[in-house]
Amino acid sequence: MESKTARFTVLMDPDKKRAFEMLCAQQDLTPSQVVRQLIREYLAKHGVTYTSKAGSQK
């Protein structure tokens, strides 16, 4: 995981948020873990590379 973090705020319907949190809990994951994975997959799908502060290029 990255050593530094930045906050990312998402607005959504409360029922959708509750369903997402419940599904994450069932999979023993936090919502943040799932969102970070989705972002990594989306960047990779579109060929976007980035360098983390640790110095490794993704």
CSV table of N, CA and C in Angstrom, one decimal:
chain,number,residue,atom,x,y,z
A,1,MET,N,0.8,-1.2,0.0
A,1,MET,CA,0.0,0.0,0.0
A,1,MET,C,0.9,1.2,0.0
A,2,GLU,N,0.4,2.3,-0.6
A,2,GLU,CA,1.1,3.6,-0.6
A,2,GLU,C,1.4,4.1,0.8
A,3,SER,N,2.5,4.8,0.9
A,3,SER,CA,2.9,5.3,2.2
A,3,SER,C,2.2,6.6,2.6
A,4,LYS,N,1.8,7.4,1.6
A,4,LYS,CA,1.1,8.6,1.8
A,4,LYS,C,-0.3,8.4,1.2
A,5,THR,N,-1.3,9.1,1.8
A,5,THR,CA,-2.6,9.0,1.3
A,5,THR,C,-3.2,10.4,1.0
A,6,ALA,N,-4.2,10.4,0.1
A,6,ALA,CA,-5.0,11.6,-0.2
A,6,ALA,C,-6.4,11.2,-0.1
A,7,ARG,N,-7.2,12.1,0.4
A,7,ARG,CA,-8.6,11.9,0.6
A,7,ARG,C,-9.4,12.0,-0.8
A,8,PHE,N,-10.3,11.1,-1.0
A,8,PHE,CA,-11.2,11.1,-2.2
A,8,PHE,C,-12.6,11.0,-1.8
A,9,THR,N,-13.4,12.0,-2.0
A,9,THR,CA,-14.8,12.0,-1.5
A,9,THR,C,-15.8,11.6,-2.6
A,10,VAL,N,-16.7,10.7,-2.4
A,10,VAL,CA,-17.7,10.3,-3.4
A,10,VAL,C,-19.0,10.4,-2.8
A,11,LEU,N,-19.9,11.1,-3.5
A,11,LEU,CA,-21.3,11.2,-3.1
A,11,LEU,C,-22.1,10.2,-3.8
A,12,MET,N,-23.0,9.5,-3.0
A,12,MET,CA,-23.8,8.5,-3.6
A,12,MET,C,-25.1,8.3,-2.7
A,13,ASP,N,-26.0,7.6,-3.3
A,13,ASP,CA,-27.3,7.3,-2.6
A,13,ASP,C,-27.0,6.5,-1.4
A,14,PRO,N,-27.7,6.8,-0.2
A,14,PRO,CA,-27.4,6.1,1.0
A,14,PRO,C,-27.7,4.6,0.9
A,15,ASP,N,-28.7,4.2,0.2
A,15,ASP,CA,-29.0,2.8,0.1
A,15,ASP,C,-27.9,2.0,-0.7
A,16,LYS,N,-27.3,2.7,-1.7
A,16,LYS,CA,-26.2,2.1,-2.5
A,16,LYS,C,-25.0,2.0,-1.6
A,17,LYS,N,-24.7,3.0,-0.8
A,17,LYS,CA,-23.6,3.0,0.1
A,17,LYS,C,-23.7,1.9,1.1
A,18,ARG,N,-24.9,1.7,1.7
A,18,ARG,CA,-25.1,0.7,2.7
A,18,ARG,C,-24.9,-0.7,2.1
A,19,ALA,N,-25.4,-0.9,0.8
A,19,ALA,CA,-25.3,-2.2,0.1
A,19,ALA,C,-23.8,-2.5,-0.1
A,20,PHE,N,-23.1,-1.4,-0.6
A,20,PHE,CA,-21.6,-1.6,-0.9
A,20,PHE,C,-20.9,-1.9,0.4
A,21,GLU,N,-21.2,-1.3,1.5
A,21,GLU,CA,-20.5,-1.6,2.8
A,21,GLU,C,-20.8,-3.0,3.3
A,22,MET,N,-22.0,-3.4,3.1
A,22,MET,CA,-22.4,-4.8,3.5
A,22,MET,C,-21.7,-5.8,2.7
A,23,LEU,N,-21.6,-5.6,1.4
A,23,LEU,CA,-20.9,-6.5,0.5
A,23,LEU,C,-19.4,-6.6,0.8
A,24,CYS,N,-18.8,-5.4,1.1
A,24,CYS,CA,-17.4,-5.4,1.4
A,24,CYS,C,-17.2,-6.2,2.7
A,25,ALA,N,-18.0,-6.0,3.7
A,25,ALA,CA,-17.9,-6.7,5.0
A,25,ALA,C,-18.0,-8.2,4.8
A,26,GLN,N,-18.9,-8.6,3.9
A,26,GLN,CA,-19.1,-10.0,3.7
A,26,GLN,C,-17.8,-10.6,3.1
A,27,GLN,N,-17.1,-9.8,2.3
A,27,GLN,CA,-15.8,-10.3,1.7
A,27,GLN,C,-14.6,-10.0,2.5
A,28,ASP,N,-14.8,-9.5,3.8
A,28,ASP,CA,-13.7,-9.2,4.7
A,28,ASP,C,-12.8,-8.1,4.1
A,29,LEU,N,-13.4,-7.1,3.4
A,29,LEU,CA,-12.6,-6.0,2.9
A,29,LEU,C,-13.2,-4.7,3.3
A,30,THR,N,-12.4,-3.7,3.4
A,30,THR,CA,-12.9,-2.4,3.7
A,30,THR,C,-13.4,-1.7,2.4
A,31,PRO,N,-14.3,-0.8,2.4
A,31,PRO,CA,-14.7,-0.1,1.2
A,31,PRO,C,-13.5,0.6,0.6
A,32,SER,N,-12.6,1.1,1.4
A,32,SER,CA,-11.4,1.8,0.8
A,32,SER,C,-10.5,0.8,0.1
A,33,GLN,N,-10.4,-0.4,0.6
A,33,GLN,CA,-9.6,-1.4,-0.2
A,33,GLN,C,-10.2,-1.7,-1.5
A,34,VAL,N,-11.5,-1.8,-1.6
A,34,VAL,CA,-12.2,-2.1,-2.8
A,34,VAL,C,-12.1,-0.9,-3.8
A,35,VAL,N,-12.2,0.3,-3.3
A,35,VAL,CA,-12.1,1.4,-4.2
A,35,VAL,C,-10.7,1.6,-4.7
A,36,ARG,N,-9.7,1.4,-3.9
A,36,ARG,CA,-8.3,1.5,-4.4
A,36,ARG,C,-8.1,0.4,-5.5
A,37,GLN,N,-8.6,-0.8,-5.3
A,37,GLN,CA,-8.4,-1.8,-6.3
A,37,GLN,C,-9.1,-1.5,-7.6
A,38,LEU,N,-10.3,-0.9,-7.5
A,38,LEU,CA,-11.1,-0.5,-8.7
A,38,LEU,C,-10.3,0.6,-9.4
A,39,ILE,N,-9.7,1.5,-8.7
A,39,ILE,CA,-8.9,2.6,-9.4
A,39,ILE,C,-7.7,2.0,-10.0
A,40,ARG,N,-7.0,1.1,-9.4
A,40,ARG,CA,-5.8,0.5,-10.0
A,40,ARG,C,-6.2,-0.2,-11.3
A,41,GLU,N,-7.3,-1.0,-11.2
A,41,GLU,CA,-7.7,-1.7,-12.4
A,41,GLU,C,-8.2,-0.8,-13.5
A,42,TYR,N,-8.8,0.3,-13.2
A,42,TYR,CA,-9.3,1.3,-14.2
A,42,TYR,C,-8.1,1.9,-14.9
A,43,LEU,N,-7.1,2.3,-14.1
A,43,LEU,CA,-5.9,2.9,-14.6
A,43,LEU,C,-5.2,2.0,-15.6
A,44,ALA,N,-5.0,0.7,-15.1
A,44,ALA,CA,-4.4,-0.3,-15.9
A,44,ALA,C,-5.1,-0.6,-17.2
A,45,LYS,N,-6.4,-0.6,-17.1
A,45,LYS,CA,-7.3,-0.9,-18.3
A,45,LYS,C,-7.1,0.2,-19.4
A,46,HIS,N,-6.8,1.4,-18.9
A,46,HIS,CA,-6.7,2.5,-19.9
A,46,HIS,C,-5.2,2.9,-20.1
A,47,GLY,N,-4.3,2.0,-19.7
A,47,GLY,CA,-2.9,2.2,-20.0
A,47,GLY,C,-2.2,3.3,-19.3
A,48,VAL,N,-2.8,3.8,-18.2
A,48,VAL,CA,-2.2,4.9,-17.4
A,48,VAL,C,-1.2,4.3,-16.4
A,49,THR,N,0.0,4.9,-16.5
A,49,THR,CA,1.0,4.5,-15.5
A,49,THR,C,1.2,5.7,-14.5
A,50,TYR,N,1.7,5.3,-13.4
A,50,TYR,CA,2.0,6.3,-12.3
A,50,TYR,C,3.1,5.8,-11.5
A,51,THR,N,3.8,6.7,-10.8
A,51,THR,CA,4.9,6.4,-9.9
A,51,THR,C,4.4,6.7,-8.5
A,52,SER,N,4.5,5.7,-7.6
A,52,SER,CA,4.2,5.9,-6.2
A,52,SER,C,5.4,6.5,-5.5
A,53,LYS,N,5.1,7.1,-4.4
A,53,LYS,CA,6.2,7.7,-3.6
A,53,LYS,C,7.3,6.8,-3.3
A,54,ALA,N,7.0,5.5,-3.2
A,54,ALA,CA,8.0,4.5,-2.9
A,54,ALA,C,9.0,4.3,-4.1
A,55,GLY,N,8.6,4.9,-5.2
A,55,GLY,CA,9.5,4.9,-6.4
A,55,GLY,C,9.3,3.8,-7.4
A,56,SER,N,8.4,2.9,-7.2
A,56,SER,CA,8.1,1.9,-8.2
A,56,SER,C,7.0,2.4,-9.1
A,57,GLN,N,7.3,2.1,-10.4
A,57,GLN,CA,6.3,2.6,-11.4
A,57,GLN,C,5.3,1.5,-11.6
A,58,LYS,N,4.1,1.9,-11.7
A,58,LYS,CA,2.9,1.0,-11.8
A,58,LYS,C,2.4,1.0,-13.2
